[in-house]
């Protein structure tokens, strides 16, 4: 597996080395969930039949050159779908001088990696050359996310298409629609249910943390002052705790330091995430909570034992998530030529 292409590579390698040594508002009001507008696998069969091959040429290149593009793009897709629906509104740049920031500039989205945006922009540019004005950025993002899941060893599933790009992108709508790293199961369920997703979807989609990385700020509270106790989280393996504390001091640490969600196979899309939770190796409090709650623990245990069950469930859950808030037609959407700006 190639090394990360950014400065994060050194911090990841350092963390893994340490770990191995030690181990040896109103805008946020709940909206009624409408039945998803009809999408289809062959939506572009006549107008852009080579779409998946075109996107695939970019994702395979990105995966080789910058493997972090994989988890970054899946996270980008998740953050897009949970705010305004799967409409590529996350890709819009804030207009110069605008009083209202776009989604991508919201505080919760500031650590979305540039590699994900680069992947979609590169794919869109190539698609426009072959099929100008036909394919939405939203569909390209959905296809790219699937590609990266498969490239990292995960399942290949058919992506239904037909999304249009959204016309609204507001940072003020992000905060209450994105789960926090310290969310309880009740808080997670409330959010997922508001999107038409179930408890099973919550557990299965959390499995995307089988690869990817998080910044120290997302879990440092667990290391030193868990839920105001001034003590570390007791539900973290002491060896992992020590390794994380060496990378992430309580105060004054490097904000660029990251740690893998899955300390056993951080670059592979597999089902190790669930086994890690049972071994108290979850990185975020919201991850570890899945094995502590009696409502979610049985499914965590099942998925930890059966990779194929996880792969099948993940494919279904991604299709379901990919149908949230889909826009269709010029009244509700657009087909952007450049994903970062309105047409």
GROMACS .gro file of N, CA, C and O in nm, residues 41-145:
model
  420
   41UNK      N    1  -2.986   0.250  -1.186
   41UNK     CA    2  -2.848   0.214  -1.217
   41UNK      C    3  -2.812   0.258  -1.359
   41UNK      O    4  -2.699   0.302  -1.386
   42UNK      N    5  -2.907   0.248  -1.452
   42UNK     CA    6  -2.879   0.278  -1.593
   42UNK      C    7  -2.925   0.417  -1.636
   42UNK      O    8  -2.953   0.442  -1.752
   43UNK      N    9  -2.929   0.510  -1.542
   43UNK     CA   10  -2.979   0.645  -1.570
   43UNK      C   11  -2.904   0.711  -1.685
   43UNK      O   12  -2.963   0.784  -1.765
   44UNK      N   13  -2.774   0.688  -1.696
   44UNK     CA   14  -2.694   0.752  -1.800
   44UNK      C   15  -2.660   0.655  -1.914
   44UNK      O   16  -2.569   0.681  -1.993
   45UNK      N   17  -2.731   0.545  -1.923
   45UNK     CA   18  -2.697   0.439  -2.019
   45UNK      C   19  -2.691   0.490  -2.163
   45UNK      O   20  -2.607   0.445  -2.243
   46UNK      N   21  -2.777   0.585  -2.198
   46UNK     CA   22  -2.780   0.635  -2.336
   46UNK      C   23  -2.695   0.761  -2.354
   46UNK      O   24  -2.627   0.776  -2.456
   47UNK      N   25  -2.697   0.850  -2.256
   47UNK     CA   26  -2.631   0.980  -2.272
   47UNK      C   27  -2.485   0.983  -2.227
   47UNK      O   28  -2.408   1.068  -2.272
   48UNK      N   29  -2.449   0.891  -2.139
   48UNK     CA   30  -2.308   0.884  -2.095
   48UNK      C   31  -2.278   0.743  -2.046
   48UNK      O   32  -2.253   0.720  -1.927
   49UNK      N   33  -2.280   0.646  -2.136
   49UNK     CA   34  -2.265   0.505  -2.098
   49UNK      C   35  -2.130   0.472  -2.034
   49UNK      O   36  -2.118   0.375  -1.960
   50UNK      N   37  -2.029   0.554  -2.061
   50UNK     CA   38  -1.895   0.525  -2.010
   50UNK      C   39  -1.868   0.595  -1.877
   50UNK      O   40  -1.755   0.599  -1.829
   51UNK      N   41  -1.971   0.650  -1.813
   51UNK     CA   42  -1.954   0.728  -1.690
   51UNK      C   43  -1.871   0.656  -1.584
   51UNK      O   44  -1.774   0.713  -1.532
   52UNK      N   45  -1.906   0.534  -1.551
   52UNK     CA   46  -1.837   0.465  -1.441
   52UNK      C   47  -1.692   0.437  -1.475
   52UNK      O   48  -1.606   0.440  -1.387
   53UNK      N   49  -1.662   0.411  -1.601
   53UNK     CA   50  -1.523   0.388  -1.642
   53UNK      C   51  -1.442   0.518  -1.630
   53UNK      O   52  -1.325   0.517  -1.590
   54UNK      N   53  -1.506   0.629  -1.667
   54UNK     CA   54  -1.438   0.758  -1.660
   54UNK      C   55  -1.404   0.792  -1.515
   54UNK      O   56  -1.291   0.827  -1.481
   55UNK      N   57  -1.504   0.782  -1.427
   55UNK     CA   58  -1.482   0.811  -1.286
   55UNK      C   59  -1.381   0.712  -1.228
   55UNK      O   60  -1.292   0.750  -1.150
   56UNK      N   61  -1.393   0.586  -1.269
   56UNK     CA   62  -1.302   0.483  -1.220
   56UNK      C   63  -1.157   0.508  -1.254
   56UNK      O   64  -1.066   0.474  -1.177
   57UNK      N   65  -1.132   0.570  -1.369
   57UNK     CA   66  -0.993   0.600  -1.406
   57UNK      C   67  -0.932   0.702  -1.312
   57UNK      O   68  -0.811   0.698  -1.283
   58UNK      N   69  -1.015   0.793  -1.261
   58UNK     CA   70  -0.966   0.895  -1.168
   58UNK      C   71  -0.951   0.837  -1.027
   58UNK      O   72  -0.850   0.859  -0.960
   59UNK      N   73  -1.051   0.762  -0.982
   59UNK     CA   74  -1.044   0.709  -0.845
   59UNK      C   75  -0.929   0.610  -0.829
   59UNK      O   76  -0.861   0.609  -0.726
   60UNK      N   77  -0.904   0.529  -0.930
   60UNK     CA   78  -0.793   0.432  -0.919
   60UNK      C   79  -0.659   0.505  -0.915
   60UNK      O   80  -0.568   0.467  -0.840
   61UNK      N   81  -0.647   0.613  -0.992
   61UNK     CA   82  -0.524   0.693  -0.991
   61UNK      C   83  -0.506   0.761  -0.855
   61UNK      O   84  -0.396   0.759  -0.797
   62UNK      N   85  -0.612   0.821  -0.804
   62UNK     CA   86  -0.606   0.888  -0.675
   62UNK      C   87  -0.573   0.791  -0.562
   62UNK      O   88  -0.499   0.824  -0.469
   63UNK      N   89  -0.629   0.671  -0.570
   63UNK     CA   90  -0.606   0.573  -0.465
   63UNK      C   91  -0.459   0.531  -0.460
   63UNK      O   92  -0.404   0.506  -0.353
   64UNK      N   93  -0.396   0.525  -0.575
   64UNK     CA   94  -0.253   0.490  -0.581
   64UNK      C   95  -0.166   0.605  -0.532
   64UNK      O   96  -0.069   0.586  -0.459
   65UNK      N   97  -0.201   0.726  -0.574
   65UNK     CA   98  -0.117   0.842  -0.543
   65UNK      C   99  -0.141   0.897  -0.403
   65UNK      O  100  -0.048   0.947  -0.340
   66UNK      N  101  -0.264   0.889  -0.357
   66UNK     CA  102  -0.300   0.943  -0.224
   66UNK      C  103  -0.410   0.856  -0.164
   66UNK      O  104  -0.528   0.888  -0.176
   67UNK      N  105  -0.372   0.745  -0.100
   67UNK     CA  106  -0.472   0.651  -0.046
   67UNK      C  107  -0.573   0.715   0.049
   67UNK      O  108  -0.685   0.665   0.063
   68UNK      N  109  -0.535   0.825   0.112
   68UNK     CA  110  -0.627   0.893   0.203
   68UNK      C  111  -0.750   0.947   0.129
   68UNK      O  112  -0.852   0.978   0.190
   69UNK      N  113  -0.742   0.954  -0.004
   69UNK     CA  114  -0.856   0.997  -0.084
   69UNK      C  115  -0.977   0.907  -0.062
   69UNK      O  116  -1.091   0.953  -0.075
   70UNK      N  117  -0.952   0.779  -0.033
   70UNK     CA  118  -1.061   0.684  -0.014
   70UNK      C  119  -1.152   0.720   0.103
   70UNK      O  120  -1.268   0.757   0.082
   71UNK      N  121  -1.102   0.709   0.226
   71UNK     CA  122  -1.187   0.745   0.340
   71UNK      C  123  -1.232   0.890   0.336
   71UNK      O  124  -1.342   0.922   0.381
   72UNK      N  125  -1.150   0.978   0.278
   72UNK     CA  126  -1.187   1.119   0.271
   72UNK      C  127  -1.310   1.139   0.183
   72UNK      O  128  -1.398   1.221   0.214
   73UNK      N  129  -1.318   1.066   0.072
   73UNK     CA  130  -1.430   1.081  -0.020
   73UNK      C  131  -1.558   1.020   0.037
   73UNK      O  132  -1.667   1.075   0.020
   74UNK      N  133  -1.545   0.910   0.109
   74UNK     CA  134  -1.662   0.851   0.173
   74UNK      C  135  -1.716   0.945   0.280
   74UNK      O  136  -1.838   0.963   0.294
   75UNK      N  137  -1.627   1.006   0.354
   75UNK     CA  138  -1.670   1.102   0.455
   75UNK      C  139  -1.736   1.223   0.388
   75UNK      O  140  -1.836   1.277   0.438
   76UNK      N  141  -1.682   1.266   0.277
   76UNK     CA  142  -1.740   1.378   0.202
   76UNK      C  143  -1.883   1.345   0.159
   76UNK      O  144  -1.974   1.428   0.169
   77UNK      N  145  -1.903   1.223   0.112
   77UNK     CA  146  -2.036   1.178   0.069
   77UNK      C  147  -2.133   1.178   0.187
   77UNK      O  148  -2.246   1.225   0.176
   78UNK      N  149  -2.087   1.128   0.300
   78UNK     CA  150  -2.169   1.125   0.421
   78UNK      C  151  -2.208   1.266   0.463
   78UNK      O  152  -2.325   1.295   0.490
   79UNK      N  153  -2.112   1.355   0.469
   79UNK     CA  154  -2.138   1.493   0.511
   79UNK      C  155  -2.229   1.564   0.411
   79UNK      O  156  -2.306   1.652   0.450
   80UNK      N  157  -2.218   1.527   0.284
   80UNK     CA  158  -2.307   1.587   0.185
   80UNK      C  159  -2.451   1.541   0.206
   80UNK      O  160  -2.544   1.622   0.214
   81UNK      N  161  -2.470   1.410   0.217
   81UNK     CA  162  -2.605   1.355   0.224
   81UNK      C  163  -2.679   1.398   0.351
   81UNK      O  164  -2.801   1.415   0.349
   82UNK      N  165  -2.609   1.416   0.461
   82UNK     CA  166  -2.675   1.450   0.587
   82UNK      C  167  -2.716   1.597   0.596
   82UNK      O  168  -2.791   1.635   0.684
   83UNK      N  169  -2.665   1.679   0.505
   83UNK     CA  170  -2.701   1.822   0.503
   83UNK      C  171  -2.762   1.853   0.366
   83UNK      O  172  -2.692   1.846   0.266
   84UNK      N  173  -2.888   1.882   0.360
   84UNK     CA  174  -2.959   1.914   0.236
   84UNK      C  175  -2.981   1.793   0.145
   84UNK      O  176  -3.037   1.807   0.036
   85UNK      N  177  -2.936   1.675   0.185
   85UNK     CA  178  -2.951   1.559   0.099
   85UNK      C  179  -2.831   1.539   0.009
   85UNK      O  180  -2.739   1.621   0.004
   86UNK      N  181  -2.832   1.429  -0.066
   86UNK     CA  182  -2.718   1.394  -0.153
   86UNK      C  183  -2.726   1.476  -0.281
   86UNK      O  184  -2.773   1.429  -0.386
   87UNK      N  185  -2.676   1.598  -0.274
   87UNK     CA  186  -2.692   1.693  -0.385
   87UNK      C  187  -2.565   1.771  -0.416
   87UNK      O  188  -2.569   1.871  -0.487
   88UNK      N  189  -2.453   1.724  -0.364
   88UNK     CA  190  -2.323   1.788  -0.390
   88UNK      C  191  -2.315   1.932  -0.340
   88UNK      O  192  -2.228   2.009  -0.383
   89UNK      N  193  -2.403   1.970  -0.248
   89UNK     CA  194  -2.397   2.106  -0.192
   89UNK      C  195  -2.271   2.127  -0.110
   89UNK      O  196  -2.227   2.240  -0.089
   90UNK      N  197  -2.209   2.019  -0.064
   90UNK     CA  198  -2.085   2.026   0.013
   90UNK      C  199  -1.969   2.076  -0.072
   90UNK      O  200  -1.868   2.123  -0.021
   91UNK      N  201  -1.982   2.067  -0.204
   91UNK     CA  202  -1.872   2.101  -0.295
   91UNK      C  203  -1.870   2.248  -0.333
   91UNK      O  204  -1.771   2.297  -0.387
   92UNK      N  205  -1.979   2.320  -0.303
   92UNK     CA  206  -1.989   2.462  -0.340
   92UNK      C  207  -1.893   2.546  -0.257
   92UNK      O  208  -1.882   2.530  -0.136
   93UNK      N  209  -1.824   2.637  -0.323
   93UNK     CA  210  -1.735   2.731  -0.254
   93UNK      C  211  -1.813   2.856  -0.215
   93UNK      O  212  -1.907   2.897  -0.284
   94UNK      N  213  -1.773   2.916  -0.104
   94UNK     CA  214  -1.835   3.040  -0.060
   94UNK      C  215  -1.803   3.152  -0.159
   94UNK      O  216  -1.689   3.169  -0.200
   95UNK      N  217  -1.906   3.227  -0.198
   95UNK     CA  218  -1.884   3.341  -0.288
   95UNK      C  219  -1.802   3.449  -0.217
   95UNK      O  220  -1.829   3.479  -0.101
   96UNK      N  221  -1.704   3.506  -0.284
   96UNK     CA  222  -1.625   3.614  -0.223
   96UNK      C  223  -1.714   3.727  -0.176
   96UNK      O  224  -1.802   3.774  -0.249
   97UNK      N  225  -1.695   3.768  -0.050
   97UNK     CA  226  -1.774   3.878   0.004
   97UNK      C  227  -1.910   3.839   0.057
   97UNK      O  228  -1.983   3.923   0.109
   98UNK      N  229  -1.945   3.710   0.046
   98UNK     CA  230  -2.077   3.666   0.093
   98UNK      C  231  -2.083   3.664   0.245
   98UNK      O  232  -1.987   3.626   0.312
   99UNK      N  233  -2.198   3.703   0.300
   99UNK     CA  234  -2.217   3.699   0.444
   99UNK      C  235  -2.247   3.558   0.493
   99UNK      O  236  -2.225   3.526   0.610
  100UNK      N  237  -2.298   3.477   0.405
  100UNK     CA  238  -2.332   3.338   0.439
  100UNK      C  239  -2.228   3.243   0.381
  100UNK      O  240  -2.208   3.238   0.259
  101UNK      N  241  -2.159   3.171   0.470
  101UNK     CA  242  -2.061   3.074   0.426
  101UNK      C  243  -2.130   2.953   0.365
  101UNK      O  244  -2.242   2.918   0.402
  102UNK      N  245  -2.062   2.888   0.272
  102UNK     CA  246  -2.113   2.763   0.213
  102UNK      C  247  -2.082   2.647   0.307
  102UNK      O  248  -2.001   2.659   0.399
  103UNK      N  249  -2.146   2.533   0.283
  103UNK     CA  250  -2.132   2.415   0.369
  103UNK      C  251  -1.986   2.378   0.395
  103UNK      O  252  -1.948   2.348   0.508
  104UNK      N  253  -1.907   2.376   0.291
  104UNK     CA  254  -1.770   2.326   0.305
  104UNK      C  255  -1.688   2.410   0.402
  104UNK      O  256  -1.588   2.364   0.456
  105UNK      N  257  -1.731   2.536   0.426
  105UNK     CA  258  -1.657   2.625   0.515
  105UNK      C  259  -1.713   2.627   0.657
  105UNK      O  260  -1.668   2.705   0.741
  106UNK      N  261  -1.811   2.541   0.685
  106UNK     CA  262  -1.862   2.529   0.821
  106UNK      C  263  -1.754   2.468   0.910
  106UNK      O  264  -1.667   2.393   0.863
  107UNK      N  265  -1.758   2.500   1.038
  107UNK     CA  266  -1.657   2.451   1.131
  107UNK      C  267  -1.645   2.299   1.128
  107UNK      O  268  -1.534   2.244   1.131
  108UNK      N  269  -1.758   2.230   1.118
  108UNK     CA  270  -1.757   2.084   1.119
  108UNK      C  271  -1.700   2.024   0.990
  108UNK      O  272  -1.674   1.904   0.985
  109UNK      N  273  -1.682   2.104   0.889
  109UNK     CA  274  -1.631   2.054   0.761
  109UNK      C  275  -1.490   2.102   0.729
  109UNK      O  276  -1.436   2.069   0.624
  110UNK      N  277  -1.431   2.179   0.820
  110UNK     CA  278  -1.300   2.237   0.790
  110UNK      C  279  -1.189   2.134   0.779
  110UNK      O  280  -1.086   2.160   0.717
  111UNK      N  281  -1.208   2.017   0.843
  111UNK     CA  282  -1.103   1.916   0.833
  111UNK      C  283  -1.134   1.809   0.730
  111UNK      O  284  -1.069   1.705   0.726
  112UNK      N  285  -1.234   1.834   0.643
  112UNK     CA  286  -1.253   1.746   0.528
  112UNK      C  287  -1.131   1.762   0.437
  112UNK      O  288  -1.090   1.874   0.406
  113UNK      N  289  -1.076   1.654   0.395
  113UNK     CA  290  -0.947   1.659   0.326
  113UNK      C  291  -0.960   1.706   0.182
  113UNK      O  292  -1.055   1.670   0.111
  114UNK      N  293  -0.862   1.783   0.141
  114UNK     CA  294  -0.863   1.840   0.007
  114UNK      C  295  -0.857   1.730  -0.099
  114UNK      O  296  -0.909   1.747  -0.211
  115UNK      N  297  -0.799   1.614  -0.066
  115UNK     CA  298  -0.789   1.506  -0.164
  115UNK      C  299  -0.925   1.460  -0.214
  115UNK      O  300  -0.941   1.419  -0.329
  116UNK      N  301  -1.025   1.464  -0.126
  116UNK     CA  302  -1.160   1.424  -0.166
  116UNK      C  303  -1.218   1.521  -0.268
  116UNK      O  304  -1.275   1.480  -0.370
  117UNK      N  305  -1.204   1.650  -0.241
  117UNK     CA  306  -1.253   1.751  -0.334
  117UNK      C  307  -1.179   1.742  -0.468
  117UNK      O  308  -1.238   1.756  -0.575
  118UNK      N  309  -1.049   1.718  -0.460
  118UNK     CA  310  -0.969   1.706  -0.582
  118UNK      C  311  -1.016   1.588  -0.667
  118UNK      O  312  -1.023   1.598  -0.790
  119UNK      N  313  -1.048   1.478  -0.601
  119UNK     CA  314  -1.095   1.360  -0.674
  119UNK      C  315  -1.220   1.392  -0.754
  119UNK      O  316  -1.230   1.359  -0.873
  120UNK      N  317  -1.317   1.455  -0.689
  120UNK     CA  318  -1.444   1.485  -0.757
  120UNK      C  319  -1.423   1.587  -0.868
  120UNK      O  320  -1.480   1.574  -0.978
  121UNK      N  321  -1.342   1.688  -0.843
  121UNK     CA  322  -1.317   1.790  -0.946
  121UNK      C  323  -1.247   1.731  -1.068
  121UNK      O  324  -1.281   1.764  -1.183
  122UNK      N  325  -1.151   1.642  -1.044
  122UNK     CA  326  -1.082   1.577  -1.156
  122UNK      C  327  -1.178   1.488  -1.236
  122UNK      O  328  -1.176   1.488  -1.360
  123UNK      N  329  -1.259   1.413  -1.165
  123UNK     CA  330  -1.355   1.325  -1.232
  123UNK      C  331  -1.457   1.407  -1.311
  123UNK      O  332  -1.492   1.372  -1.425
  124UNK      N  333  -1.506   1.515  -1.251
  124UNK     CA  334  -1.604   1.600  -1.319
  124UNK      C  335  -1.545   1.659  -1.447
  124UNK      O  336  -1.611   1.664  -1.552
  125UNK      N  337  -1.420   1.705  -1.439
  125UNK     CA  338  -1.356   1.764  -1.556
  125UNK      C  339  -1.348   1.664  -1.670
  125UNK      O  340  -1.377   1.696  -1.787
  126UNK      N  341  -1.312   1.540  -1.638
  126UNK     CA  342  -1.300   1.437  -1.741
  126UNK      C  343  -1.437   1.396  -1.795
  126UNK      O  344  -1.454   1.377  -1.916
  127UNK      N  345  -1.535   1.387  -1.707
  127UNK     CA  346  -1.671   1.353  -1.750
  127UNK      C  347  -1.726   1.461  -1.842
  127UNK      O  348  -1.791   1.431  -1.944
  128UNK      N  349  -1.700   1.588  -1.810
  128UNK     CA  350  -1.750   1.698  -1.893
  128UNK      C  351  -1.690   1.694  -2.034
  128UNK      O  352  -1.755   1.734  -2.130
  129UNK      N  353  -1.568   1.646  -2.044
  129UNK     CA  354  -1.507   1.636  -2.177
  129UNK      C  355  -1.579   1.533  -2.263
  129UNK      O  356  -1.595   1.551  -2.384
  130UNK      N  357  -1.620   1.425  -2.199
  130UNK     CA  358  -1.684   1.314  -2.272
  130UNK      C  359  -1.835   1.332  -2.285
  130UNK      O  360  -1.894   1.297  -2.388
  131UNK      N  361  -1.898   1.384  -2.179
  131UNK     CA  362  -2.044   1.396  -2.175
  131UNK      C  363  -2.082   1.533  -2.119
  131UNK      O  364  -2.130   1.543  -2.006
  132UNK      N  365  -2.060   1.640  -2.194
  132UNK     CA  366  -2.083   1.775  -2.142
  132UNK      C  367  -2.229   1.801  -2.103
  132UNK      O  368  -2.321   1.769  -2.178
  133UNK      N  369  -2.246   1.857  -1.982
  133UNK     CA  370  -2.378   1.899  -1.938
  133UNK      C  371  -2.474   1.788  -1.902
  133UNK      O  372  -2.594   1.813  -1.886
  134UNK      N  373  -2.425   1.667  -1.885
  134UNK     CA  374  -2.514   1.551  -1.865
  134UNK      C  375  -2.515   1.501  -1.720
  134UNK      O  376  -2.620   1.476  -1.662
  135UNK      N  377  -2.398   1.486  -1.661
  135UNK     CA  378  -2.384   1.416  -1.533
  135UNK      C  379  -2.368   1.515  -1.417
  135UNK      O  380  -2.290   1.610  -1.425
  136UNK      N  381  -2.442   1.492  -1.310
  136UNK     CA  382  -2.435   1.580  -1.193
  136UNK      C  383  -2.312   1.551  -1.108
  136UNK      O  384  -2.260   1.438  -1.108
  137UNK      N  385  -2.268   1.650  -1.035
  137UNK     CA  386  -2.160   1.631  -0.939
  137UNK      C  387  -2.204   1.534  -0.829
  137UNK      O  388  -2.123   1.456  -0.778
  138UNK      N  389  -2.332   1.538  -0.795
  138UNK     CA  390  -2.385   1.451  -0.690
  138UNK      C  391  -2.370   1.304  -0.728
  138UNK      O  392  -2.335   1.220  -0.644
  139UNK      N  393  -2.396   1.271  -0.853
  139UNK     CA  394  -2.381   1.132  -0.897
  139UNK      C  395  -2.235   1.091  -0.904
  139UNK      O  396  -2.198   0.978  -0.872
  140UNK      N  397  -2.150   1.183  -0.945
  140UNK     CA  398  -2.006   1.153  -0.951
  140UNK      C  399  -1.954   1.124  -0.811
  140UNK      O  400  -1.876   1.029  -0.791
  141UNK      N  401  -1.998   1.200  -0.712
  141UNK     CA  402  -1.956   1.177  -0.573
  141UNK      C  403  -2.004   1.040  -0.524
  141UNK      O  404  -1.927   0.968  -0.458
  142UNK      N  405  -2.125   1.002  -0.557
  142UNK     CA  406  -2.178   0.872  -0.515
  142UNK      C  407  -2.100   0.757  -0.577
  142UNK      O  408  -2.068   0.658  -0.511
  143UNK      N  409  -2.066   0.771  -0.705
  143UNK     CA  410  -1.990   0.666  -0.775
  143UNK      C  411  -1.848   0.658  -0.720
  143UNK      O  412  -1.794   0.549  -0.697
  144UNK      N  413  -1.785   0.774  -0.698
  144UNK     CA  414  -1.648   0.777  -0.647
  144UNK      C  415  -1.639   0.714  -0.509
  144UNK      O  416  -1.544   0.640  -0.479
  145UNK      N  417  -1.737   0.740  -0.424
  145UNK     CA  418  -1.737   0.681  -0.290
  145UNK      C  419  -1.741   0.529  -0.299
  145UNK      O  420  -1.667   0.459  -0.229
   0.00000   0.00000   0.00000
